Structures are given as structure tokens and as C-alpha cells.
């Protein structure tokens, strides 16, 4: 099989890069990651050389190109059926995909006000309208999933659904958005996962600063 190469942006800021990277790493899928930083206000011209959208993440697998975080996860899940990127039970897989799609398409107020920033010191900010609603819905998703599975992750063990919400864990943490004990316990489980800690270590070692993501 041809090698999987995942191109990602700055690990400190790139939430969409974190999602597939974390899913693959946590589930033991072999791949190479290549960081292309956001060197310019509009991104980096190199993105257009490796991605049809001019954005990252993008996965190269031989001649195959797969872009968008959830599409990358789905492609790799089909390649590595035994890796367990999704839950084993059909109903759980449906829920995991529904939660993941909701994350992909929603929560724009939260994402706009609170950019992912692994290095950011914990500090609250003034929040615009809509952020509290987004936070409440995400907490409801986590509470519902963990009540069904028993935790510590959304479906018991770490899956792609947890990877899809991992940037939210960072946002909730560094912007001090939540206080619920159950929410905080789930966040601690994600932050303690070896794959998340590996990404975090690399992010903290990066030299690049993107001013517009320093909320």
C-alpha cells in the first residue's frame, strides 16, 4: 500500500488539521505528517501545490488526494477497517457521524470568537451573541454520549468523534468557557490522551505566530 501523507497547517492554530491527524494517530494508523505553516495573511502559496482547494488538511495516498477533515477520516476508516476509527455498533456509528457532521457544519459563533490556540494562557474574553448557545449544545452532546457509553470518551474508547471535538476541548479550556464537572472530566481525558499530548508538544514548539488567531 502507498504511504499516507497528511499535510497540515500550524499545529498551534489549525483546528481542521488537528481532527484527522488525531484520529489517525490515536487509532494507530501509519502516516507521515507534513506541516505547511500559514506564512502569509491569505495562507501559503504552497497549499495550492498540494491541495485542490488551496487549503489544508489534505491527504495524499499515491495518486489519490482527499481533502476536508471528515472526508479524510472516512477514507482512512475504509482503508483500515480494523483501526476502529468509528464505533463498532451501527447505532453508535450513526450517532458518532451525526455528532461529527454537526461539529463540521455548526458552532460558527464559538469558532469565530475563540480560535484554537494551543499555546494560549487561560483567560476569559468577552463573548459575542451565540457563543453560549454553541457551548450549551456541545455540552449536551458530550453529556448524552457519555451517559450512553459510560465514558471516559464519547463512545467509551477514543474514536473519530472525539477527534472532531478535540479543538473544542482546547477552546473550552483556554477561554475558560465551562465549569460543569462532567464536561471538565471529558476534557481532561482528551487532553491526557497520548496522541493529543504529542500534537500539543509539537504545537508549543512552533515558532510561528498568527496575530488574527491570538484572541
mmCIF file of C-alpha atoms in Angstrom:
data_model
loop_
_atom_site.group_PDB
_atom_site.id
_atom_site.type_symbol
_atom_site.label_atom_id
_atom_site.label_comp_id
_atom_site.label_asym_id
_atom_site.label_seq_id
_atom_site.Cartn_x
_atom_site.Cartn_y
_atom_site.Cartn_z
ATOM 1 C CA UNK A 1 0.000 0.000 0.000
ATOM 2 C CA UNK A 2 1.228 3.502 -0.817
ATOM 3 C CA UNK A 3 2.218 5.668 2.147
ATOM 4 C CA UNK A 4 -0.332 8.040 3.637
ATOM 5 C CA UNK A 5 0.937 11.623 3.792
ATOM 6 C CA UNK A 6 -1.170 14.129 5.696
ATOM 7 C CA UNK A 7 -0.435 17.796 5.045
ATOM 8 C CA UNK A 8 -1.432 20.053 7.939
ATOM 9 C CA UNK A 9 -1.181 23.706 8.913
ATOM 10 C CA UNK A 10 0.313 25.220 12.048
ATOM 11 C CA UNK A 11 -0.332 22.774 14.863
ATOM 12 C CA UNK A 12 -0.911 25.623 17.282
ATOM 13 C CA UNK A 13 -3.847 27.054 15.336
ATOM 14 C CA UNK A 14 -5.116 24.641 12.688
ATOM 15 C CA UNK A 15 -8.189 23.026 14.204
ATOM 16 C CA UNK A 16 -9.198 21.299 10.985
ATOM 17 C CA UNK A 17 -5.713 19.791 10.665
ATOM 18 C CA UNK A 18 -5.859 18.505 14.238
ATOM 19 C CA UNK A 19 -9.023 16.493 13.618
ATOM 20 C CA UNK A 20 -7.812 13.921 11.052
ATOM 21 C CA UNK A 21 -4.276 13.900 12.467
ATOM 22 C CA UNK A 22 -5.598 12.996 15.908
ATOM 23 C CA UNK A 23 -7.994 10.362 14.589
ATOM 24 C CA UNK A 24 -5.227 8.598 12.659
ATOM 25 C CA UNK A 25 -2.623 8.898 15.412
ATOM 26 C CA UNK A 26 -4.930 7.772 18.208
ATOM 27 C CA UNK A 27 -6.121 4.738 16.239
ATOM 28 C CA UNK A 28 -2.636 3.612 15.243
ATOM 29 C CA UNK A 29 -2.852 4.289 11.507
ATOM 30 C CA UNK A 30 0.648 4.717 9.989
ATOM 31 C CA UNK A 31 1.122 8.036 8.209
ATOM 32 C CA UNK A 32 3.583 10.844 7.652
ATOM 33 C CA UNK A 33 2.598 14.389 8.550
ATOM 34 C CA UNK A 34 3.981 17.454 6.781
ATOM 35 C CA UNK A 35 3.454 20.906 8.298
ATOM 36 C CA UNK A 36 2.969 23.833 5.908
ATOM 37 C CA UNK A 37 2.636 26.977 8.043
ATOM 38 C CA UNK A 38 0.353 29.918 7.441
ATOM 39 C CA UNK A 39 3.215 32.186 6.354
ATOM 40 C CA UNK A 40 1.013 34.772 4.667
ATOM 41 C CA UNK A 41 -2.226 36.593 5.591
ATOM 42 C CA UNK A 42 -4.110 34.589 2.957
ATOM 43 C CA UNK A 43 -2.428 31.299 3.823
ATOM 44 C CA UNK A 44 0.571 29.974 1.940
ATOM 45 C CA UNK A 45 1.018 29.635 -1.846
ATOM 46 C CA UNK A 46 2.356 26.113 -1.257
ATOM 47 C CA UNK A 47 -1.130 25.000 -0.274
ATOM 48 C CA UNK A 48 -2.241 25.240 -3.896
ATOM 49 C CA UNK A 49 0.558 22.885 -4.904
ATOM 50 C CA UNK A 50 -0.741 20.061 -2.740
ATOM 51 C CA UNK A 51 -4.479 20.711 -2.348
ATOM 52 C CA UNK A 52 -7.218 21.324 -4.937
ATOM 53 C CA UNK A 53 -8.860 23.809 -2.568
ATOM 54 C CA UNK A 54 -5.647 25.604 -1.687
ATOM 55 C CA UNK A 55 -6.208 24.695 1.954
ATOM 56 C CA UNK A 56 -5.158 22.079 4.466
ATOM 57 C CA UNK A 57 -5.571 19.430 5.683
ATOM 58 C CA UNK A 58 -5.207 17.236 2.636
ATOM 59 C CA UNK A 59 -4.244 13.583 2.461
ATOM 60 C CA UNK A 60 -2.068 12.127 -0.298
ATOM 61 C CA UNK A 61 -2.254 8.383 -0.866
ATOM 62 C CA UNK A 62 -0.364 7.558 -4.023
ATOM 63 C CA UNK A 63 -2.272 9.353 -6.765
ATOM 64 C CA UNK A 64 -5.331 9.859 -4.546
ATOM 65 C CA UNK A 65 -5.997 13.264 -2.989
ATOM 66 C CA UNK A 66 -8.529 13.602 -0.188
ATOM 67 C CA UNK A 67 -9.347 16.978 1.349
ATOM 68 C CA UNK A 68 -11.621 18.147 4.171
ATOM 69 C CA UNK A 69 -11.152 16.680 7.645
ATOM 70 C CA UNK A 70 -14.140 14.361 7.830
ATOM 71 C CA UNK A 71 -13.606 13.051 4.286
ATOM 72 C CA UNK A 72 -10.026 12.170 5.209
ATOM 73 C CA UNK A 73 -11.208 10.301 8.291
ATOM 74 C CA UNK A 74 -13.825 8.384 6.298
ATOM 75 C CA UNK A 75 -11.305 7.456 3.596
ATOM 76 C CA UNK A 76 -8.804 6.115 6.110
ATOM 77 C CA UNK A 77 -11.554 4.276 8.014
ATOM 78 C CA UNK A 78 -12.297 2.347 4.816
ATOM 79 C CA UNK A 79 -8.614 1.580 4.272
ATOM 80 C CA UNK A 80 -8.036 0.422 7.852
ATOM 81 C CA UNK A 81 -11.208 -1.365 8.844
ATOM 82 C CA UNK A 82 -9.642 -2.824 11.993
ATOM 83 C CA UNK A 83 -8.301 0.505 13.292
ATOM 84 C CA UNK A 84 -11.625 1.375 14.906
ATOM 85 C CA UNK A 85 -11.896 4.973 13.821
ATOM 86 C CA UNK A 86 -15.669 4.686 14.295
ATOM 87 C CA UNK A 87 -17.604 2.734 16.962
ATOM 88 C CA UNK A 88 -18.358 -0.923 16.277
ATOM 89 C CA UNK A 89 -22.131 -0.786 16.852
ATOM 90 C CA UNK A 90 -24.200 0.521 13.931
ATOM 91 C CA UNK A 91 -26.346 2.849 16.042
ATOM 92 C CA UNK A 92 -23.241 4.267 17.723
ATOM 93 C CA UNK A 93 -21.583 4.839 14.351
ATOM 94 C CA UNK A 94 -24.665 6.737 13.214
ATOM 95 C CA UNK A 95 -24.562 8.911 16.320
ATOM 96 C CA UNK A 96 -20.812 9.466 16.015
ATOM 97 C CA UNK A 97 -21.174 10.573 12.394
ATOM 98 C CA UNK A 98 -24.138 12.810 13.239
ATOM 99 C CA UNK A 99 -22.219 14.495 16.053
ATOM 100 C CA UNK A 100 -19.208 14.886 13.757
ATOM 101 C CA UNK A 101 -21.259 16.429 10.971
ATOM 102 C CA UNK A 102 -22.859 18.815 13.443
ATOM 103 C CA UNK A 103 -19.371 19.861 14.522
ATOM 104 C CA UNK A 104 -18.256 20.239 10.918
ATOM 105 C CA UNK A 105 -21.147 22.447 9.848
ATOM 106 C CA UNK A 106 -22.087 24.313 13.015
ATOM 107 C CA UNK A 107 -20.940 26.249 16.068
ATOM 108 C CA UNK A 108 -19.791 29.212 13.991
ATOM 109 C CA UNK A 109 -20.153 31.699 16.836
ATOM 110 C CA UNK A 110 -17.784 29.712 19.028
ATOM 111 C CA UNK A 111 -15.281 29.156 16.240
ATOM 112 C CA UNK A 112 -15.310 32.823 15.229
ATOM 113 C CA UNK A 113 -14.904 34.227 18.719
ATOM 114 C CA UNK A 114 -12.474 31.672 20.129
ATOM 115 C CA UNK A 115 -9.855 30.462 17.631
ATOM 116 C CA UNK A 116 -7.999 27.295 18.590
ATOM 117 C CA UNK A 117 -4.714 28.263 20.200
ATOM 118 C CA UNK A 118 -2.783 25.506 21.968
ATOM 119 C CA UNK A 119 -0.219 27.919 23.449
ATOM 120 C CA UNK A 120 -2.728 30.468 24.731
ATOM 121 C CA UNK A 121 -2.626 31.164 28.502
ATOM 122 C CA UNK A 122 -6.014 30.549 30.111
ATOM 123 C CA UNK A 123 -8.013 33.744 30.122
ATOM 124 C CA UNK A 124 -11.673 34.568 29.579
ATOM 125 C CA UNK A 125 -12.765 37.078 26.937
ATOM 126 C CA UNK A 126 -15.962 38.994 26.243
ATOM 127 C CA UNK A 127 -18.168 36.663 24.219
ATOM 128 C CA UNK A 128 -20.466 37.729 21.382
ATOM 129 C CA UNK A 129 -24.035 36.544 20.986
ATOM 130 C CA UNK A 130 -24.382 32.903 20.080
ATOM 131 C CA UNK A 131 -21.313 31.519 21.811
ATOM 132 C CA UNK A 132 -23.192 30.485 24.959
ATOM 133 C CA UNK A 133 -25.755 28.645 22.818
ATOM 134 C CA UNK A 134 -22.978 26.781 20.988
ATOM 135 C CA UNK A 135 -21.292 25.839 24.260
ATOM 136 C CA UNK A 136 -24.552 24.550 25.729
ATOM 137 C CA UNK A 137 -25.267 22.366 22.695
ATOM 138 C CA UNK A 138 -21.778 20.865 22.696
ATOM 139 C CA UNK A 139 -22.019 20.094 26.394
ATOM 140 C CA UNK A 140 -25.383 18.408 25.751
ATOM 141 C CA UNK A 141 -23.816 16.232 23.038
ATOM 142 C CA UNK A 142 -20.973 15.187 25.297
ATOM 143 C CA UNK A 143 -23.300 14.530 28.236
ATOM 144 C CA UNK A 144 -25.649 12.422 26.114
ATOM 145 C CA UNK A 145 -22.872 10.358 24.556
ATOM 146 C CA UNK A 146 -21.031 9.680 27.804
ATOM 147 C CA UNK A 147 -24.259 8.775 29.612
ATOM 148 C CA UNK A 148 -24.829 6.098 26.965
ATOM 149 C CA UNK A 149 -21.252 4.810 26.768
ATOM 150 C CA UNK A 150 -20.015 5.247 30.324
ATOM 151 C CA UNK A 151 -17.017 7.273 29.113
ATOM 152 C CA UNK A 152 -14.336 8.365 29.504
ATOM 153 C CA UNK A 153 -14.653 9.204 25.779
ATOM 154 C CA UNK A 154 -17.827 9.819 23.812
ATOM 155 C CA UNK A 155 -18.184 6.168 22.795
ATOM 156 C CA UNK A 156 -16.172 4.604 25.571
ATOM 157 C CA UNK A 157 -12.854 4.427 23.753
ATOM 158 C CA UNK A 158 -11.329 7.207 21.664
ATOM 159 C CA UNK A 159 -12.854 7.440 18.165
ATOM 160 C CA UNK A 160 -13.056 9.898 15.278
ATOM 161 C CA UNK A 161 -15.927 11.648 17.069
ATOM 162 C CA UNK A 162 -13.575 12.627 19.883
ATOM 163 C CA UNK A 163 -11.046 13.826 17.315
ATOM 164 C CA UNK A 164 -13.692 16.012 15.680
ATOM 165 C CA UNK A 165 -14.378 17.729 19.020
ATOM 166 C CA UNK A 166 -10.744 17.958 20.182
ATOM 167 C CA UNK A 167 -10.293 21.603 19.071
ATOM 168 C CA UNK A 168 -13.373 22.462 21.148
ATOM 169 C CA UNK A 169 -11.662 20.929 24.170
ATOM 170 C CA UNK A 170 -8.850 23.435 23.672
ATOM 171 C CA UNK A 171 -11.296 26.317 23.211
ATOM 172 C CA UNK A 172 -13.298 25.444 26.312
ATOM 173 C CA UNK A 173 -10.042 25.182 28.259
ATOM 174 C CA UNK A 174 -8.049 28.265 27.259
ATOM 175 C CA UNK A 175 -11.025 30.650 27.094
ATOM 176 C CA UNK A 176 -12.445 29.290 30.379
ATOM 177 C CA UNK A 177 -15.878 28.651 28.903
ATOM 178 C CA UNK A 178 -17.157 25.795 31.076
ATOM 179 C CA UNK A 179 -17.393 24.759 34.716
ATOM 180 C CA UNK A 180 -19.536 21.593 34.656
ATOM 181 C CA UNK A 181 -17.640 18.700 36.319
ATOM 182 C CA UNK A 182 -18.708 16.195 33.666
ATOM 183 C CA UNK A 183 -17.546 18.465 30.860
ATOM 184 C CA UNK A 184 -14.226 19.088 32.596
ATOM 185 C CA UNK A 185 -13.691 15.365 33.183
ATOM 186 C CA UNK A 186 -14.181 14.632 29.482
ATOM 187 C CA UNK A 187 -11.808 17.445 28.568
ATOM 188 C CA UNK A 188 -9.153 16.067 30.901
ATOM 189 C CA UNK A 189 -9.485 12.622 29.296
ATOM 190 C CA UNK A 190 -8.919 14.084 25.824
ATOM 191 C CA UNK A 191 -6.022 16.288 26.951
ATOM 192 C CA UNK A 192 -4.358 13.312 28.645
ATOM 193 C CA UNK A 193 -4.542 11.075 25.561
ATOM 194 C CA UNK A 194 -1.022 10.390 24.232
ATOM 195 C CA UNK A 195 -1.983 11.470 20.707
ATOM 196 C CA UNK A 196 -3.335 14.826 21.893
ATOM 197 C CA UNK A 197 -0.255 15.369 24.047
ATOM 198 C CA UNK A 198 2.000 14.628 21.068
ATOM 199 C CA UNK A 199 0.210 17.282 18.963
ATOM 200 C CA UNK A 200 0.288 19.724 21.890
ATOM 201 C CA UNK A 201 4.041 19.292 22.360
ATOM 202 C CA UNK A 202 4.678 19.955 18.662
ATOM 203 C CA UNK A 203 2.354 22.980 18.698
ATOM 204 C CA UNK A 204 4.146 24.555 21.645
ATOM 205 C CA UNK A 205 7.493 24.142 19.880
ATOM 206 C CA UNK A 206 6.396 26.035 16.753
ATOM 207 C CA UNK A 207 7.924 29.488 16.193
ATOM 208 C CA UNK A 208 5.077 30.972 14.133
ATOM 209 C CA UNK A 209 2.552 33.491 15.433
ATOM 210 C CA UNK A 210 -0.665 34.317 13.553
ATOM 211 C CA UNK A 211 -1.925 37.635 15.023
ATOM 212 C CA UNK A 212 -5.545 37.218 13.889
ATOM 213 C CA UNK A 213 -5.764 33.948 15.835
ATOM 214 C CA UNK A 214 -4.466 35.484 19.043
ATOM 215 C CA UNK A 215 -7.862 36.426 20.505
#
